[in-house]
Amino acid sequence: MTEVETAQQPRTFRTQVEPFLDNDTETFSYVVYDREGGRAAVIDPVLDYDPKSGRTSTAGAERLVKFVKEKNLTVDWILETHAHADHLSAAPFVRDHVGGKLAIGEKINEVQKIFRDVFNLEKEFLVDGSQFDKLFAEGETFHVGELDAEVIYTPGHTPADMSWRIGDAVFVGDTLFMPDVGTARCDFPGGDARTLYRSIRRLLSMPEDTRLFMCHDYPDGRREHRYETTVGEQKRHNIHVRDGIDEDTFVEMRTTRDAGLEMPRLILPSIQVNIRAGDLPPPEDNGTVYFKIPVNKL
Ligand SMILES: [Fe+2]
């Protein structure tokens, strides 16, 4: 048997994917694993946050932890696709309860630098990504049990976005949304529509049957939430980037559209937590943690 024939044999372990929808922010987190009793990665876990009271809750993340325990999984990785601006990360809670190394793209340092200045963070705040257990670079490979995994650098929404391919499934973060919703915004500090277009075309150069898993879905009442699509479906139907829509047309559309979007409801607390790898800011001398609001800045 030649090497080529070997590579085309069906995988013994098809990637198992369990989605968890956070209704409040319309975010999908995932537990990705090779088999019951096997190894797992957790992607983009959400910490609930009520901006009216300033209270956090782990109710959503607890569902995910319960699933990991029920399936008797060993968590090797907790993977963030990027520093989210719409929800707080529950990565520390997940790590405390089921373990795993917390990883993000290596360019997180650029995002940290931008927001250290926006929030005038304490001198001790490091902008080298060292708050995370591991920083991944484009093209790095790793394993989730029997599944081979690969890091795909897909900037544009932020300078640090990574897509994670685990077996036959790709977790695309905020690049593509479902075909009828389109693509992620590019107007946050460090975002760039042209860069996003190129990242997306790269994702869409993968085999047509590659399964793509979204970080969000915004069906706006038209249908139920969906989280899974394929490269082929996106190429044929994505309203922003299907085949035939060129880079300049996309950039014009994306830029115009972004100019009319409001900031996400939770952007200020989210960023302050997520650039610290999900930790809250240090408490003040009375023991209380505070979030800052930069006035007339964003
Ligand atoms: Fe995002």
mmCIF file of C-alpha atoms and ligand atoms in Angstrom:
data_model
loop_
_atom_site.group_PDB
_atom_site.id
_atom_site.type_symbol
_atom_site.label_atom_id
_atom_site.label_comp_id
_atom_site.label_asym_id
_atom_site.label_seq_id
_atom_site.Cartn_x
_atom_site.Cartn_y
_atom_site.Cartn_z
ATOM 1 C CA MET A 1 0.000 0.000 0.000
ATOM 2 C CA THR A 2 1.398 3.426 -0.912
ATOM 3 C CA GLU A 3 1.544 6.323 1.501
ATOM 4 C CA VAL A 4 -1.169 8.138 -0.426
ATOM 5 C CA GLU A 5 -3.573 5.227 -0.036
ATOM 6 C CA THR A 6 -2.819 5.072 3.670
ATOM 7 C CA ALA A 7 -3.629 8.763 4.119
ATOM 8 C CA GLN A 8 -7.004 8.282 2.422
ATOM 9 C CA GLN A 9 -8.172 5.498 4.715
ATOM 10 C CA PRO A 10 -11.178 6.584 6.774
ATOM 11 C CA ARG A 11 -10.220 7.836 10.221
ATOM 12 C CA THR A 12 -10.741 5.366 13.031
ATOM 13 C CA PHE A 13 -11.958 8.223 15.202
ATOM 14 C CA ARG A 14 -14.305 10.788 13.664
ATOM 15 C CA THR A 15 -14.159 14.021 15.634
ATOM 16 C CA GLN A 16 -16.923 14.046 18.246
ATOM 17 C CA VAL A 17 -18.335 17.516 18.840
ATOM 18 C CA GLU A 18 -20.732 18.573 21.603
ATOM 19 C CA PRO A 19 -22.000 22.164 21.281
ATOM 20 C CA PHE A 20 -23.147 24.396 24.152
ATOM 21 C CA LEU A 21 -25.144 27.506 23.267
ATOM 22 C CA ASP A 22 -24.954 30.541 25.534
ATOM 23 C CA ASN A 23 -28.276 32.149 24.696
ATOM 24 C CA ASP A 24 -27.432 35.518 26.227
ATOM 25 C CA THR A 25 -24.511 36.201 23.865
ATOM 26 C CA GLU A 26 -25.411 33.642 21.148
ATOM 27 C CA THR A 27 -22.003 32.016 21.593
ATOM 28 C CA PHE A 28 -21.236 28.361 20.946
ATOM 29 C CA SER A 29 -18.678 26.607 23.147
ATOM 30 C CA TYR A 30 -17.620 23.075 22.313
ATOM 31 C CA VAL A 31 -16.287 19.914 23.849
ATOM 32 C CA VAL A 32 -14.317 18.114 21.138
ATOM 33 C CA TYR A 33 -13.188 14.550 21.778
ATOM 34 C CA ASP A 34 -12.055 11.336 20.158
ATOM 35 C CA ARG A 35 -14.310 8.875 22.008
ATOM 36 C CA GLU A 36 -16.087 8.323 25.323
ATOM 37 C CA GLY A 37 -13.464 7.830 27.981
ATOM 38 C CA GLY A 38 -10.899 9.464 25.677
ATOM 39 C CA ARG A 39 -9.206 12.837 25.344
ATOM 40 C CA ALA A 40 -10.841 16.221 24.804
ATOM 41 C CA ALA A 41 -10.403 19.891 24.012
ATOM 42 C CA VAL A 42 -12.768 22.593 25.257
ATOM 43 C CA ILE A 43 -13.258 25.539 22.917
ATOM 44 C CA ASP A 44 -14.361 29.052 23.902
ATOM 45 C CA PRO A 45 -16.109 28.378 27.244
ATOM 46 C CA VAL A 46 -18.400 31.202 28.423
ATOM 47 C CA LEU A 47 -18.672 32.799 31.872
ATOM 48 C CA ASP A 48 -22.140 34.259 32.413
ATOM 49 C CA TYR A 49 -22.165 37.933 33.330
ATOM 50 C CA ASP A 50 -25.020 40.216 34.262
ATOM 51 C CA PRO A 51 -23.966 43.794 33.465
ATOM 52 C CA LYS A 52 -26.817 45.282 35.487
ATOM 53 C CA SER A 53 -25.647 43.794 38.772
ATOM 54 C CA GLY A 54 -21.976 43.166 37.904
ATOM 55 C CA ARG A 55 -22.422 39.496 38.888
ATOM 56 C CA THR A 56 -20.719 36.543 37.233
ATOM 57 C CA SER A 57 -22.103 33.009 37.196
ATOM 58 C CA THR A 58 -20.694 29.670 36.120
ATOM 59 C CA ALA A 59 -24.069 28.075 35.322
ATOM 60 C CA GLY A 60 -23.280 27.741 31.609
ATOM 61 C CA ALA A 61 -19.752 26.434 32.087
ATOM 62 C CA GLU A 62 -21.045 23.924 34.647
ATOM 63 C CA ARG A 63 -23.139 22.240 31.907
ATOM 64 C CA LEU A 64 -19.977 21.791 29.889
ATOM 65 C CA VAL A 65 -17.980 20.449 32.855
ATOM 66 C CA LYS A 66 -20.828 18.018 33.636
ATOM 67 C CA PHE A 67 -20.682 16.679 30.078
ATOM 68 C CA VAL A 68 -16.900 16.177 30.297
ATOM 69 C CA LYS A 69 -17.346 14.184 33.509
ATOM 70 C CA GLU A 70 -20.280 12.133 32.196
ATOM 71 C CA LYS A 71 -18.289 11.089 29.132
ATOM 72 C CA ASN A 72 -15.265 10.385 31.321
ATOM 73 C CA LEU A 73 -13.047 12.623 29.190
ATOM 74 C CA THR A 74 -9.560 13.840 29.976
ATOM 75 C CA VAL A 75 -9.244 17.481 28.902
ATOM 76 C CA ASP A 76 -5.860 18.177 27.324
ATOM 77 C CA TRP A 77 -6.591 21.657 25.978
ATOM 78 C CA ILE A 78 -8.807 24.663 26.536
ATOM 79 C CA LEU A 79 -8.589 26.642 23.308
ATOM 80 C CA GLU A 80 -9.652 30.243 22.772
ATOM 81 C CA THR A 81 -10.167 31.247 19.149
ATOM 82 C CA HIS A 82 -9.443 34.867 20.133
ATOM 83 C CA ALA A 83 -9.889 37.485 22.859
ATOM 84 C CA HIS A 84 -13.667 37.719 22.629
ATOM 85 C CA ALA A 85 -15.378 41.086 22.859
ATOM 86 C CA ASP A 86 -18.913 39.871 23.473
ATOM 87 C CA HIS A 87 -18.576 37.421 26.378
ATOM 88 C CA LEU A 88 -16.271 36.636 29.285
ATOM 89 C CA SER A 89 -14.175 33.465 29.122
ATOM 90 C CA ALA A 90 -14.788 30.709 31.653
ATOM 91 C CA ALA A 91 -11.445 29.056 30.911
ATOM 92 C CA PRO A 92 -10.083 29.304 34.493
ATOM 93 C CA PHE A 93 -13.273 27.711 35.867
ATOM 94 C CA VAL A 94 -13.058 24.859 33.347
ATOM 95 C CA ARG A 95 -9.368 24.309 34.051
ATOM 96 C CA ASP A 96 -9.981 24.262 37.811
ATOM 97 C CA HIS A 97 -12.670 21.590 37.444
ATOM 98 C CA VAL A 98 -11.470 19.310 34.640
ATOM 99 C CA GLY A 99 -7.916 20.435 33.878
ATOM 100 C CA GLY A 100 -6.371 21.219 30.495
ATOM 101 C CA LYS A 101 -3.804 23.722 29.275
ATOM 102 C CA LEU A 102 -5.231 27.075 28.204
ATOM 103 C CA ALA A 103 -4.028 28.165 24.767
ATOM 104 C CA ILE A 104 -4.588 31.072 22.379
ATOM 105 C CA GLY A 105 -2.850 32.472 19.302
ATOM 106 C CA GLU A 106 0.611 33.969 19.858
ATOM 107 C CA LYS A 107 -0.439 37.377 18.528
ATOM 108 C CA ILE A 108 -2.550 37.893 21.657
ATOM 109 C CA ASN A 109 0.313 40.150 22.780
ATOM 110 C CA GLU A 110 -0.770 42.691 20.147
ATOM 111 C CA VAL A 111 -4.307 42.679 21.507
ATOM 112 C CA GLN A 112 -2.972 43.010 25.047
ATOM 113 C CA LYS A 113 -0.868 46.024 24.079
ATOM 114 C CA ILE A 114 -3.823 47.775 22.453
ATOM 115 C CA PHE A 115 -6.122 47.278 25.447
ATOM 116 C CA ARG A 116 -3.507 47.854 28.143
ATOM 117 C CA ASP A 117 -3.421 51.382 26.781
ATOM 118 C CA VAL A 118 -7.204 51.702 26.323
ATOM 119 C CA PHE A 119 -7.804 50.608 29.941
ATOM 120 C CA ASN A 120 -4.595 52.127 31.378
ATOM 121 C CA LEU A 121 -3.940 48.810 33.139
ATOM 122 C CA GLU A 122 -1.641 48.354 36.125
ATOM 123 C CA LYS A 123 2.125 48.428 35.527
ATOM 124 C CA GLU A 124 2.349 44.744 36.436
ATOM 125 C CA PHE A 125 0.088 43.710 33.534
ATOM 126 C CA LEU A 126 2.314 41.807 31.111
ATOM 127 C CA VAL A 127 1.740 42.071 27.364
ATOM 128 C CA ASP A 128 3.635 38.926 26.443
ATOM 129 C CA GLY A 129 0.758 36.415 26.584
ATOM 130 C CA SER A 130 2.280 34.771 29.662
ATOM 131 C CA GLN A 131 -1.142 34.655 31.363
ATOM 132 C CA PHE A 132 -1.915 31.696 29.047
ATOM 133 C CA ASP A 133 -0.370 28.228 29.412
ATOM 134 C CA LYS A 134 0.542 27.998 25.737
ATOM 135 C CA LEU A 135 0.692 30.374 22.769
ATOM 136 C CA PHE A 136 0.234 28.663 19.421
ATOM 137 C CA ALA A 137 1.719 29.830 16.128
ATOM 138 C CA GLU A 138 0.422 29.314 12.585
ATOM 139 C CA GLY A 139 0.976 25.772 11.371
ATOM 140 C CA GLU A 140 1.739 24.182 14.735
ATOM 141 C CA THR A 141 0.306 20.726 15.232
ATOM 142 C CA PHE A 142 -0.840 18.853 18.311
ATOM 143 C CA HIS A 143 -3.126 15.965 19.240
ATOM 144 C CA VAL A 144 -6.410 15.493 21.019
ATOM 145 C CA GLY A 145 -6.122 11.793 21.792
ATOM 146 C CA GLU A 146 -6.366 9.972 18.470
ATOM 147 C CA LEU A 147 -7.238 13.153 16.574
ATOM 148 C CA ASP A 148 -4.534 15.184 14.866
ATOM 149 C CA ALA A 149 -4.931 18.928 15.228
ATOM 150 C CA GLU A 150 -3.526 21.949 13.444
ATOM 151 C CA VAL A 151 -3.412 25.674 14.088
ATOM 152 C CA ILE A 152 -4.611 27.953 11.287
ATOM 153 C CA TYR A 153 -3.889 31.664 11.711
ATOM 154 C CA THR A 154 -7.017 33.535 10.599
ATOM 155 C CA PRO A 155 -6.661 37.213 11.581
ATOM 156 C CA GLY A 156 -8.955 40.034 10.499
ATOM 157 C CA HIS A 157 -11.654 40.194 13.185
ATOM 158 C CA THR A 158 -8.738 40.731 15.592
ATOM 159 C CA PRO A 159 -4.973 40.467 14.925
ATOM 160 C CA ALA A 160 -4.751 37.229 16.940
ATOM 161 C CA ASP A 161 -7.571 34.946 15.716
ATOM 162 C CA MET A 162 -6.802 31.262 15.356
ATOM 163 C CA SER A 163 -8.938 28.560 13.792
ATOM 164 C CA TRP A 164 -8.427 25.133 15.280
ATOM 165 C CA ARG A 165 -8.645 22.080 13.015
ATOM 166 C CA ILE A 166 -9.178 18.967 15.093
ATOM 167 C CA GLY A 167 -9.549 15.865 12.933
ATOM 168 C CA ASP A 168 -12.138 16.648 10.260
ATOM 169 C CA ALA A 169 -13.667 19.584 12.167
ATOM 170 C CA VAL A 170 -12.530 23.198 12.064
ATOM 171 C CA PHE A 171 -13.496 25.684 14.771
ATOM 172 C CA VAL A 172 -13.418 28.964 12.917
ATOM 173 C CA GLY A 173 -14.028 31.446 15.739
ATOM 174 C CA ASP A 174 -15.174 34.856 14.492
ATOM 175 C CA THR A 175 -14.329 34.582 10.809
ATOM 176 C CA LEU A 176 -17.299 33.036 9.091
ATOM 177 C CA PHE A 177 -20.813 32.877 10.478
ATOM 178 C CA MET A 178 -23.569 30.660 9.080
ATOM 179 C CA PRO A 179 -24.077 31.293 5.334
ATOM 180 C CA ASP A 180 -27.193 33.440 5.804
ATOM 181 C CA VAL A 181 -25.460 35.606 8.462
ATOM 182 C CA GLY A 182 -22.142 36.083 6.687
ATOM 183 C CA THR A 183 -18.925 37.125 8.413
ATOM 184 C CA ALA A 184 -17.542 38.704 11.583
ATOM 185 C CA ARG A 185 -17.033 42.430 12.025
ATOM 186 C CA CYS A 186 -13.570 43.917 11.535
ATOM 187 C CA ASP A 187 -13.847 47.296 13.246
ATOM 188 C CA PHE A 188 -12.395 46.483 16.669
ATOM 189 C CA PRO A 189 -8.917 47.920 17.327
ATOM 190 C CA GLY A 190 -6.471 45.888 15.240
ATOM 191 C CA GLY A 191 -9.202 44.422 12.996
ATOM 192 C CA ASP A 192 -9.001 44.593 9.197
ATOM 193 C CA ALA A 193 -11.543 43.576 6.552
ATOM 194 C CA ARG A 194 -8.999 42.808 3.837
ATOM 195 C CA THR A 195 -7.105 40.552 6.211
ATOM 196 C CA LEU A 196 -10.318 38.771 7.197
ATOM 197 C CA TYR A 197 -11.212 38.148 3.544
ATOM 198 C CA ARG A 198 -7.840 36.480 2.970
ATOM 199 C CA SER A 199 -8.192 34.377 6.123
ATOM 200 C CA ILE A 200 -11.639 33.225 5.033
ATOM 201 C CA ARG A 201 -10.517 32.349 1.505
ATOM 202 C CA ARG A 202 -7.846 30.209 3.139
ATOM 203 C CA LEU A 203 -10.460 28.376 5.188
ATOM 204 C CA LEU A 204 -12.565 27.933 2.061
ATOM 205 C CA SER A 205 -9.630 26.358 0.204
ATOM 206 C CA MET A 206 -9.997 23.260 2.390
ATOM 207 C CA PRO A 207 -11.883 20.199 1.065
ATOM 208 C CA GLU A 208 -15.585 20.895 0.420
ATOM 209 C CA ASP A 209 -16.816 18.410 3.002
ATOM 210 C CA THR A 210 -14.687 19.904 5.816
ATOM 211 C CA ARG A 211 -16.985 20.544 8.764
ATOM 212 C CA LEU A 212 -16.908 24.130 10.052
ATOM 213 C CA PHE A 213 -18.108 25.014 13.553
ATOM 214 C CA MET A 214 -19.151 28.570 14.341
ATOM 215 C CA CYS A 215 -18.389 30.596 17.457
ATOM 216 C CA HIS A 216 -21.695 32.477 17.122
ATOM 217 C CA ASP A 217 -25.001 32.404 15.325
ATOM 218 C CA TYR A 218 -27.331 35.377 14.968
ATOM 219 C CA PRO A 219 -30.492 34.004 13.333
ATOM 220 C CA ASP A 220 -32.495 37.051 14.456
ATOM 221 C CA GLY A 221 -35.687 35.053 14.946
ATOM 222 C CA ARG A 222 -35.755 33.731 11.365
ATOM 223 C CA ARG A 223 -34.789 30.189 12.360
ATOM 224 C CA GLU A 224 -33.307 28.116 15.190
ATOM 225 C CA HIS A 225 -29.649 28.621 16.121
ATOM 226 C CA ARG A 226 -27.230 26.589 13.992
ATOM 227 C CA TYR A 227 -23.556 25.987 14.565
ATOM 228 C CA GLU A 228 -22.277 23.601 11.892
ATOM 229 C CA THR A 229 -21.773 24.003 8.165
ATOM 230 C CA THR A 230 -19.235 22.919 5.529
ATOM 231 C CA VAL A 231 -16.688 24.561 3.287
ATOM 232 C CA GLY A 232 -18.850 23.665 0.279
ATOM 233 C CA GLU A 233 -21.980 25.220 1.762
ATOM 234 C CA GLN A 234 -20.099 28.424 2.606
ATOM 235 C CA LYS A 235 -18.597 28.655 -0.874
ATOM 236 C CA ARG A 236 -22.008 28.358 -2.485
ATOM 237 C CA HIS A 237 -24.199 30.339 -0.105
ATOM 238 C CA ASN A 238 -22.343 32.707 2.249
ATOM 239 C CA ILE A 239 -23.969 36.095 1.737
ATOM 240 C CA HIS A 240 -20.644 37.943 2.201
ATOM 241 C CA VAL A 241 -17.899 35.693 0.844
ATOM 242 C CA ARG A 242 -19.382 32.998 -1.421
ATOM 243 C CA ASP A 243 -17.449 32.177 -4.579
ATOM 244 C CA GLY A 244 -17.561 35.094 -6.983
ATOM 245 C CA ILE A 245 -17.411 37.880 -4.386
ATOM 246 C CA ASP A 246 -13.993 39.490 -4.756
ATOM 247 C CA GLU A 247 -11.814 41.073 -2.103
ATOM 248 C CA ASP A 248 -12.594 44.719 -2.893
ATOM 249 C CA THR A 249 -16.340 44.071 -2.958
ATOM 250 C CA PHE A 250 -16.107 42.333 0.409
ATOM 251 C CA VAL A 251 -13.996 45.087 1.977
ATOM 252 C CA GLU A 252 -16.431 47.763 0.787
ATOM 253 C CA MET A 253 -19.433 45.816 2.126
ATOM 254 C CA ARG A 254 -17.757 44.912 5.453
ATOM 255 C CA THR A 255 -16.470 48.424 6.131
ATOM 256 C CA THR A 256 -19.809 50.064 5.362
ATOM 257 C CA ARG A 257 -21.668 47.553 7.477
ATOM 258 C CA ASP A 258 -19.272 47.840 10.436
ATOM 259 C CA ALA A 259 -19.704 51.623 10.485
ATOM 260 C CA GLY A 260 -23.350 51.110 11.444
ATOM 261 C CA LEU A 261 -22.862 48.490 14.167
ATOM 262 C CA GLU A 262 -23.111 49.243 17.867
ATOM 263 C CA MET A 263 -20.394 47.988 20.216
ATOM 264 C CA PRO A 264 -21.231 44.576 21.719
ATOM 265 C CA ARG A 265 -23.127 44.911 25.005
ATOM 266 C CA LEU A 266 -20.363 43.232 27.050
ATOM 267 C CA ILE A 267 -17.259 44.483 25.223
ATOM 268 C CA LEU A 268 -15.833 46.475 28.151
ATOM 269 C CA PRO A 269 -15.907 43.760 30.823
ATOM 270 C CA SER A 270 -15.169 41.011 28.267
ATOM 271 C CA ILE A 271 -11.905 42.497 27.068
ATOM 272 C CA GLN A 272 -10.732 43.243 30.602
ATOM 273 C CA VAL A 273 -11.159 39.575 31.516
ATOM 274 C CA ASN A 274 -10.215 37.861 28.276
ATOM 275 C CA ILE A 275 -6.815 39.513 27.795
ATOM 276 C CA ARG A 276 -6.016 38.163 31.285
ATOM 277 C CA ALA A 277 -6.752 34.612 30.125
ATOM 278 C CA GLY A 278 -10.150 34.703 31.816
ATOM 279 C CA ASP A 279 -8.980 36.016 35.172
ATOM 280 C CA LEU A 280 -10.750 39.001 36.718
ATOM 281 C CA PRO A 281 -8.718 42.188 37.229
ATOM 282 C CA PRO A 282 -6.836 42.277 40.544
ATOM 283 C CA PRO A 283 -9.030 43.379 43.475
ATOM 284 C CA GLU A 284 -8.574 46.853 44.930
ATOM 285 C CA ASP A 285 -7.412 47.332 48.541
ATOM 286 C CA ASN A 286 -10.953 46.713 49.821
ATOM 287 C CA GLY A 287 -10.921 43.267 48.228
ATOM 288 C CA THR A 288 -13.446 44.158 45.521
ATOM 289 C CA VAL A 289 -12.849 43.680 41.791
ATOM 290 C CA TYR A 290 -13.877 46.572 39.533
ATOM 291 C CA PHE A 291 -14.225 46.944 35.776
ATOM 292 C CA LYS A 292 -13.255 50.217 34.141
ATOM 293 C CA ILE A 293 -15.222 52.199 31.578
ATOM 294 C CA PRO A 294 -13.008 54.297 29.295
ATOM 295 C CA VAL A 295 -15.139 57.323 28.445
ATOM 296 C CA ASN A 296 -15.269 58.484 24.808
ATOM 297 C CA LYS A 297 -12.572 56.050 23.862
ATOM 298 C CA LEU A 298 -14.196 53.189 21.911
HETATM 299 FE FE FE B 1 -15.184 37.867 18.626
#
